Amino acid sequence: MNTRWLPKAAFCALALSAGFTCGAESSATPQALSAGAVLNRLNSTYRSMRSYRDTAELTRKTGDKDQSATVTLAAQRPNRYLLEVNGDKLDTVVVSDGSTLIALRPDRKAYTKGKAPLLLMGSDILRGVDVPSPGARLLSILLGGNLRNQDIMLAKDLAVATVTGPQSVGDKIVYVLSFRYDSDYDAKVYVSESDFLIRRVTLLRDDKAIITENHNDIEVDKFIPAGTFVRALPVGANMVTSLPPLQKAEIASSGPIAPDFSADGRNGETVHLSDFKGKVVIVDFWATWCVPCQKSMPHVERVWREVKDKDVVVLGVCVWDDKDAYEQWLPANKSRYTFTFAFDPAGKDSENSIAGRLYGVKGIPATFVIDKEGRIAANIVGFRDGDTRIEEALKKLGVETSSLR
């Protein structure tokens, strides 16, 4: 069973009861483990460590250039920690000496300062810090015992990963965990079969590797000098409330033009996507029978109420549905949802629908964020509790929401 949203009411209800995900079964070989078994082994491996240290090599694509960086990660229980990234426009330090926690952007001479957590276990030590290393973020979640922490979105995503393997990658036998990393990237995490340590993390966009991070120089339960967890502030550094963000990886040209379409408005008028040119448009494809769609709609409404005065339009297009069901749904939900609705004239014909024919949608809910020039800035599939992918896409277009401030 693939992890995706399908246009079937019964399957959507099953997906809802399972937390809006469907895991893929691993290949039936004697050595194969399920995703849950791999995650459990991974979780117990890192939770049991007294200390951890490694130096990783990171490469990422930014436009037509490749950037490289060295990532040093160290942790000593109960509460000493170091993340140090050295690379062009990527320099970042997060360090706890056991009493003080400092996050530093050395090249910007900006830092934050607070009390260190009493324990690494149970703490989200990188919370609020824009970290260029996906491996360090994942390892910090595991070292903090936070794989099951539903308040950390990345932990939730990792916890529902699918798995392939074991398979040969280089000189190691690995399991490969695959999951959605954030609104921009899919992730593949390579876990060595012999010791259940993370050896590689790759972030992909449209199946193209953008960030690759190799963790080969790993030491577990070895002595780490106390000086490892001390870093001096640069001369002239200023304390700030939050660190300045990093340059985004692969700053690409704008996305493809969103195909124009016509749909039936709720008052009998014809609604065209092009009617909203010059505004940011959130197009939400949904159906009355789709349980995850109904689960996601209150979130879409909350976003709409925040951004409706910021040149943003929300257009909820009912697809793959019966028009009578849609026309009964509208008045029953009129007081709950205040954004613009329209009905796809193709009705239940998914092949010729706006979503399927023009936008390539295979499952709903599917949400497209379209910029003011009419180009697709984000394509968001499915919904999960605590989802902020719409807000993240809007933020990249300069539209702030309270959940990401």
Coordinates of C-alpha atoms in Angstrom, one line a residue:
M1 CA 0.0 0.0 0.0
N2 CA 1.5 3.3 -1.0
T3 CA 1.7 6.3 1.3
R4 CA -0.7 8.7 -0.6
W5 CA -4.2 10.0 -0.6
L6 CA -6.7 8.2 -2.9
P7 CA -10.1 9.3 -4.1
K8 CA -12.0 6.6 -2.3
A9 CA -14.2 7.4 0.8
A10 CA -13.6 4.1 2.6
F11 CA -9.9 4.3 2.1
C12 CA -9.9 7.9 3.3
A13 CA -11.7 6.8 6.5
L14 CA -9.1 4.2 7.0
A15 CA -6.3 6.7 6.5
L16 CA -8.0 9.0 9.0
S17 CA -8.2 6.3 11.7
A18 CA -4.5 5.5 11.0
G19 CA -3.4 9.1 11.5
F20 CA -3.7 10.1 7.8
T21 CA -0.9 7.9 6.6
C22 CA -0.6 4.5 5.0
G23 CA 2.7 2.6 5.4
A24 CA 4.3 0.6 2.6
E25 CA 5.2 -3.0 3.4
S26 CA 8.9 -4.0 3.2
S27 CA 10.1 -6.6 0.7
A28 CA 9.4 -10.1 1.8
T29 CA 13.0 -11.3 2.4
P30 CA 14.2 -13.1 5.5
Q31 CA 16.4 -10.2 6.6
A32 CA 13.8 -7.5 6.0
L33 CA 12.3 -5.5 8.9
S34 CA 9.2 -3.5 8.9
A35 CA 9.4 0.3 9.1
G36 CA 8.2 0.1 12.7
A37 CA 10.9 -2.4 13.6
V38 CA 13.6 -0.2 12.0
L39 CA 12.4 2.9 13.8
N40 CA 12.2 1.1 17.1
R41 CA 15.8 -0.2 16.8
L42 CA 16.9 3.3 15.7
N43 CA 15.1 4.9 18.6
S44 CA 16.6 2.5 21.2
T45 CA 20.1 2.8 19.8
Y46 CA 20.2 6.6 20.2
R47 CA 18.3 6.7 23.5
S48 CA 20.8 4.3 25.1
M49 CA 23.9 6.3 24.2
R50 CA 25.8 8.1 27.0
S51 CA 27.7 10.2 24.4
Y52 CA 27.7 10.7 20.7
R53 CA 30.1 12.5 18.4
D54 CA 30.6 12.6 14.6
T55 CA 31.8 14.9 11.8
A56 CA 29.7 14.9 8.7
E57 CA 30.2 16.3 5.2
L58 CA 27.2 18.2 3.7
T59 CA 26.7 19.4 0.2
R60 CA 23.7 21.3 -1.1
K61 CA 22.6 22.9 -4.4
T62 CA 21.9 26.6 -4.3
G63 CA 20.9 27.8 -7.8
D64 CA 23.5 26.6 -10.2
K65 CA 26.2 26.3 -7.4
D66 CA 27.1 23.5 -5.0
Q67 CA 27.9 24.5 -1.4
S68 CA 29.8 22.3 1.0
A69 CA 30.0 22.4 4.8
T70 CA 31.4 20.4 7.7
V71 CA 28.9 19.4 10.4
T72 CA 30.2 18.6 13.9
L73 CA 27.7 17.1 16.3
A74 CA 28.4 16.1 19.9
A75 CA 26.3 15.2 22.9
Q76 CA 27.2 14.2 26.4
R77 CA 24.5 13.3 28.9
P78 CA 22.9 14.7 30.9
N79 CA 22.8 18.1 29.0
R80 CA 26.0 19.0 27.1
Y81 CA 25.5 19.5 23.3
L82 CA 27.3 20.9 20.3
L83 CA 26.2 21.5 16.7
E84 CA 28.7 23.4 14.6
V85 CA 28.3 23.9 10.9
N86 CA 31.1 25.5 8.9
G87 CA 30.4 26.4 5.3
D88 CA 29.8 29.4 3.0
K89 CA 26.7 31.2 4.3
L90 CA 25.8 28.1 6.4
D91 CA 27.8 28.9 9.6
T92 CA 25.7 27.9 12.6
V93 CA 26.6 27.0 16.2
V94 CA 24.3 25.6 18.9
V95 CA 26.1 24.8 22.1
S96 CA 25.2 23.9 25.7
D97 CA 27.9 23.7 28.3
G98 CA 25.5 22.3 30.9
S99 CA 24.3 25.6 32.2
T100 CA 23.9 28.0 29.3
L101 CA 22.5 27.4 25.8
I102 CA 23.8 29.6 23.0
A103 CA 22.7 29.6 19.3
L104 CA 25.1 31.6 17.1
R105 CA 25.3 32.8 13.5
P106 CA 29.0 33.6 13.5
D107 CA 29.2 35.4 10.1
R108 CA 26.2 37.6 11.1
K109 CA 27.6 38.2 14.6
A110 CA 24.2 37.4 16.1
Y111 CA 23.3 35.0 18.9
T112 CA 20.6 34.0 21.3
K113 CA 21.3 33.0 24.9
G114 CA 19.2 31.1 27.5
K115 CA 19.4 28.4 30.2
A116 CA 20.5 25.0 29.1
P117 CA 17.9 22.2 29.5
L118 CA 18.3 20.1 32.6
L119 CA 18.4 17.0 30.4
L120 CA 18.9 16.4 26.7
M121 CA 16.3 13.6 27.0
G122 CA 12.9 15.1 26.3
S123 CA 14.2 18.5 25.2
D124 CA 13.9 19.9 21.7
I125 CA 17.3 21.6 21.8
L126 CA 17.1 23.0 18.2
R127 CA 13.6 24.4 18.6
G128 CA 13.3 27.7 16.7
V129 CA 16.8 27.6 15.1
D130 CA 17.0 27.5 11.3
V131 CA 19.5 24.6 11.0
P132 CA 21.2 23.8 7.6
S133 CA 21.9 20.2 8.6
P134 CA 18.9 17.8 8.3
G135 CA 21.1 15.0 9.7
A136 CA 21.8 17.0 12.9
R137 CA 18.1 17.8 13.3
L138 CA 17.1 14.2 13.0
L139 CA 19.9 13.0 15.2
S140 CA 19.0 15.6 17.9
I141 CA 15.5 14.3 17.9
L142 CA 16.7 10.8 18.4
L143 CA 19.3 11.7 21.1
G144 CA 16.6 13.6 22.9
G145 CA 14.3 10.5 22.9
N146 CA 11.7 12.5 20.9
L147 CA 10.8 10.1 18.1
R148 CA 7.3 9.8 19.6
N149 CA 6.9 13.5 20.5
Q150 CA 3.8 14.6 18.6
D151 CA 4.6 18.2 19.2
I152 CA 7.7 18.0 16.9
M153 CA 6.5 17.9 13.3
L154 CA 9.7 16.3 11.9
A155 CA 9.4 13.6 14.6
K156 CA 5.9 12.9 13.5
D157 CA 7.0 12.6 9.9
L158 CA 9.9 10.3 10.7
A159 CA 7.7 8.1 12.8
V160 CA 5.5 7.3 9.8
A161 CA 8.3 6.6 7.3
T162 CA 8.3 3.7 4.9
V163 CA 11.3 1.4 4.5
T164 CA 13.2 -0.5 1.9
G165 CA 16.1 -2.8 2.3
P166 CA 18.3 -4.1 3.6
Q167 CA 20.4 -3.1 0.5
S168 CA 24.0 -2.3 -0.4
V169 CA 25.0 1.4 -0.5
G170 CA 28.7 1.8 -0.9
D171 CA 30.4 -0.5 1.5
K172 CA 27.5 -0.8 3.9
I173 CA 24.2 -2.7 4.1
V174 CA 21.5 -0.2 5.0
Y175 CA 17.8 0.2 5.5
V176 CA 16.4 3.3 3.7
L177 CA 13.6 5.3 5.5
S178 CA 11.6 7.5 3.2
F179 CA 9.2 10.3 4.4
R180 CA 8.1 13.9 3.8
Y181 CA 10.7 16.2 5.4
D182 CA 8.8 19.5 5.0
S183 CA 6.8 21.4 2.4
D184 CA 9.9 21.6 0.1
Y185 CA 11.6 18.2 0.5
D186 CA 11.2 14.5 0.7
A187 CA 13.8 12.7 2.8
K188 CA 15.7 9.4 2.5
V189 CA 17.6 8.3 5.7
Y190 CA 20.2 5.5 5.3
V191 CA 20.5 3.4 8.5
S192 CA 23.3 0.8 8.7
E193 CA 21.9 -2.7 9.3
S194 CA 24.8 -3.7 11.5
D195 CA 24.5 -1.1 14.2
F196 CA 21.4 1.0 13.4
L197 CA 23.3 4.3 13.1
I198 CA 22.3 7.0 10.6
R199 CA 24.9 7.1 7.9
R200 CA 23.4 9.4 5.2
V201 CA 20.6 11.8 5.0
T202 CA 19.4 13.1 1.6
L203 CA 16.7 15.7 0.9
L204 CA 15.1 15.5 -2.5
R205 CA 12.9 17.8 -4.5
D206 CA 11.1 16.3 -7.5
D207 CA 13.3 13.2 -7.0
K208 CA 16.4 15.3 -7.4
A209 CA 18.9 15.3 -4.5
I210 CA 19.4 18.8 -3.2
I211 CA 21.1 18.2 0.1
T212 CA 23.3 15.2 0.9
E213 CA 24.9 14.6 4.3
N214 CA 27.2 11.7 5.0
H215 CA 27.9 10.6 8.6
N216 CA 30.9 8.3 8.5
D217 CA 33.2 9.5 11.4
I218 CA 31.0 8.4 14.3
E219 CA 32.0 7.7 17.9
V220 CA 29.6 6.3 20.5
D221 CA 30.1 6.2 24.3
K222 CA 33.7 7.6 24.0
F223 CA 35.2 10.3 26.3
I224 CA 34.5 13.9 25.1
P225 CA 36.5 16.7 26.6
A226 CA 34.4 19.4 28.4
G227 CA 36.0 22.1 26.2
T228 CA 34.2 20.6 23.2
F229 CA 31.0 22.2 24.5
V230 CA 32.4 25.8 24.9
R231 CA 32.4 28.4 22.2
A232 CA 33.5 32.0 22.5
L233 CA 31.3 34.7 21.0
P234 CA 32.8 36.8 18.1
V235 CA 33.9 40.3 19.0
G236 CA 31.0 42.7 18.5
A237 CA 28.4 39.9 18.5
N238 CA 24.9 41.1 19.3
M239 CA 22.2 39.2 21.3
V240 CA 18.9 38.9 19.4
T241 CA 15.6 37.3 20.1
S242 CA 15.9 34.9 17.2
L243 CA 18.7 34.1 14.7
P244 CA 18.5 35.4 11.1
P245 CA 17.4 32.8 8.7
L246 CA 19.8 31.0 6.4
Q247 CA 19.8 31.3 2.6
K248 CA 17.4 28.7 1.2
A249 CA 18.9 25.8 -0.7
E250 CA 18.4 25.7 -4.5
I251 CA 16.9 29.2 -5.0
A252 CA 15.3 28.3 -8.3
S253 CA 13.3 30.2 -10.9
S254 CA 9.6 30.5 -10.3
G255 CA 7.5 27.4 -10.6
P256 CA 5.3 26.4 -13.5
I257 CA 2.4 28.6 -14.5
A258 CA -0.8 27.3 -12.8
P259 CA -3.2 26.2 -15.5
D260 CA -6.3 28.4 -15.7
F261 CA -9.7 26.7 -15.2
S262 CA -13.4 27.4 -15.0
A263 CA -15.7 26.1 -12.2
D264 CA -19.2 26.6 -11.1
G265 CA -19.5 29.3 -8.4
R266 CA -21.9 28.8 -5.4
N267 CA -24.3 31.5 -6.8
G268 CA -24.5 30.2 -10.3
E269 CA -21.6 32.3 -11.7
T270 CA -18.5 30.9 -13.4
V271 CA -15.3 31.2 -11.4
H272 CA -12.0 31.4 -13.2
L273 CA -8.6 31.0 -11.6
S274 CA -7.4 34.0 -13.7
D275 CA -10.1 36.2 -11.9
F276 CA -7.6 36.4 -9.0
K277 CA -4.5 37.3 -11.0
G278 CA -2.3 39.7 -8.9
K279 CA -3.2 37.9 -5.7
V280 CA -1.8 34.9 -3.9
V281 CA -4.3 32.1 -4.4
I282 CA -4.7 28.9 -2.3
V283 CA -6.5 26.3 -4.4
D284 CA -7.8 23.5 -2.2
F285 CA -9.1 20.4 -4.1
W286 CA -11.6 18.5 -1.9
A287 CA -14.8 16.4 -1.9
T288 CA -17.7 16.0 0.4
W289 CA -17.0 12.2 0.9
C290 CA -13.3 12.7 1.6
V291 CA -12.8 12.3 5.4
P292 CA -9.2 13.8 5.4
C293 CA -10.6 16.7 3.3
Q294 CA -13.2 17.5 6.0
K295 CA -10.5 17.2 8.6
S296 CA -8.2 19.7 6.9
M297 CA -10.9 22.3 6.1
P298 CA -11.0 23.9 9.5
H299 CA -7.3 24.5 9.1
V300 CA -7.7 26.1 5.7
E301 CA -10.4 28.3 7.2
R302 CA -8.1 29.4 10.0
V303 CA -5.4 30.3 7.5
W304 CA -8.0 32.2 5.4
R305 CA -9.2 34.3 8.4
E306 CA -5.5 35.3 9.0
V307 CA -4.6 36.2 5.5
K308 CA -7.8 37.5 3.8
D309 CA -6.7 41.1 4.2
K310 CA -3.2 40.4 2.7
D311 CA -4.0 40.0 -1.0
V312 CA -4.7 36.3 -0.5
V313 CA -7.6 34.3 -1.9
V314 CA -8.7 30.8 -0.9
L315 CA -10.6 28.8 -3.5
G316 CA -12.0 25.5 -2.4
V317 CA -12.8 23.4 -5.5
C318 CA -15.0 20.4 -5.0
V319 CA -13.8 17.6 -7.3
W320 CA -14.6 13.9 -8.0
D321 CA -18.0 14.4 -6.4
D322 CA -21.8 14.5 -7.0
K323 CA -23.2 18.0 -7.4
D324 CA -26.3 17.2 -5.3
A325 CA -24.0 16.2 -2.4
Y326 CA -22.0 19.4 -2.9
E327 CA -25.2 21.5 -3.0
Q328 CA -26.4 19.9 0.3
W329 CA -23.0 20.4 1.9
L330 CA -22.7 24.1 1.1
P331 CA -25.7 25.5 3.2
A332 CA -25.0 23.0 6.0
N333 CA -21.5 24.4 6.4
K334 CA -22.1 28.0 5.4
S335 CA -21.4 29.4 8.9
R336 CA -18.2 27.3 9.3
Y337 CA -16.4 28.2 6.1
T338 CA -16.2 31.7 4.7
F339 CA -13.8 31.4 1.8
T340 CA -14.8 31.0 -1.9
F341 CA -16.2 27.7 -3.1
A342 CA -16.7 26.3 -6.6
F343 CA -17.7 22.9 -8.1
D344 CA -15.8 21.2 -10.9
P345 CA -18.2 20.7 -13.8
A346 CA -16.6 17.3 -14.6
G347 CA -18.3 16.0 -11.4
K348 CA -17.2 12.4 -10.6
D349 CA -15.2 12.1 -13.8
S350 CA -11.8 12.2 -12.1
E351 CA -9.8 11.7 -15.4
N352 CA -11.3 14.8 -16.9
S353 CA -11.4 16.8 -13.7
I354 CA -9.6 20.1 -13.1
A355 CA -7.5 18.4 -10.4
G356 CA -6.7 15.3 -12.4
R357 CA -6.4 16.6 -16.0
L358 CA -4.8 20.0 -15.3
Y359 CA -2.9 19.6 -12.1
G360 CA -2.0 15.9 -12.0
V361 CA -3.6 15.3 -8.7
K362 CA -3.8 11.6 -7.7
G363 CA -5.3 12.0 -4.2
I364 CA -7.1 14.6 -2.1
P365 CA -6.9 16.8 -0.2
A366 CA -4.4 18.5 -2.5
T367 CA -3.6 22.2 -2.0
F368 CA -1.7 24.4 -4.4
V369 CA -0.3 27.8 -3.4
I370 CA 0.0 30.1 -6.4
D371 CA 2.0 33.3 -6.4
K372 CA 0.9 36.7 -7.6
E373 CA 2.4 36.0 -11.0
G374 CA 0.3 32.9 -11.4
R375 CA 3.0 30.4 -10.8
I376 CA 2.8 27.3 -8.5
A377 CA 4.8 28.0 -5.4
A378 CA 3.8 24.8 -3.5
N379 CA 1.9 21.6 -4.0
I380 CA 0.7 20.1 -0.7
V381 CA -0.8 16.6 -0.5
G382 CA -2.8 15.3 2.4
F383 CA -3.3 16.6 5.9
R384 CA -2.0 15.8 9.4
D385 CA -2.6 17.3 12.8
G386 CA -0.4 20.3 13.4
D387 CA 0.2 20.8 9.7
T388 CA 1.9 24.1 8.8
R389 CA 2.8 23.5 5.2
I390 CA 0.4 26.1 3.8
E391 CA 1.7 28.7 6.2
E392 CA 5.3 27.8 5.3
A393 CA 4.5 28.3 1.6
L394 CA 2.9 31.6 2.3
K395 CA 5.8 32.8 4.4
K396 CA 8.1 32.2 1.4
L397 CA 5.8 34.5 -0.6
G398 CA 6.1 37.2 2.1
V399 CA 2.7 36.5 3.8
E400 CA 3.2 36.0 7.6
T401 CA 0.9 34.0 9.8
S402 CA 0.8 33.8 13.6
S403 CA 1.6 30.0 13.7
L404 CA 5.1 30.7 12.2
R405 CA 6.1 33.9 14.0

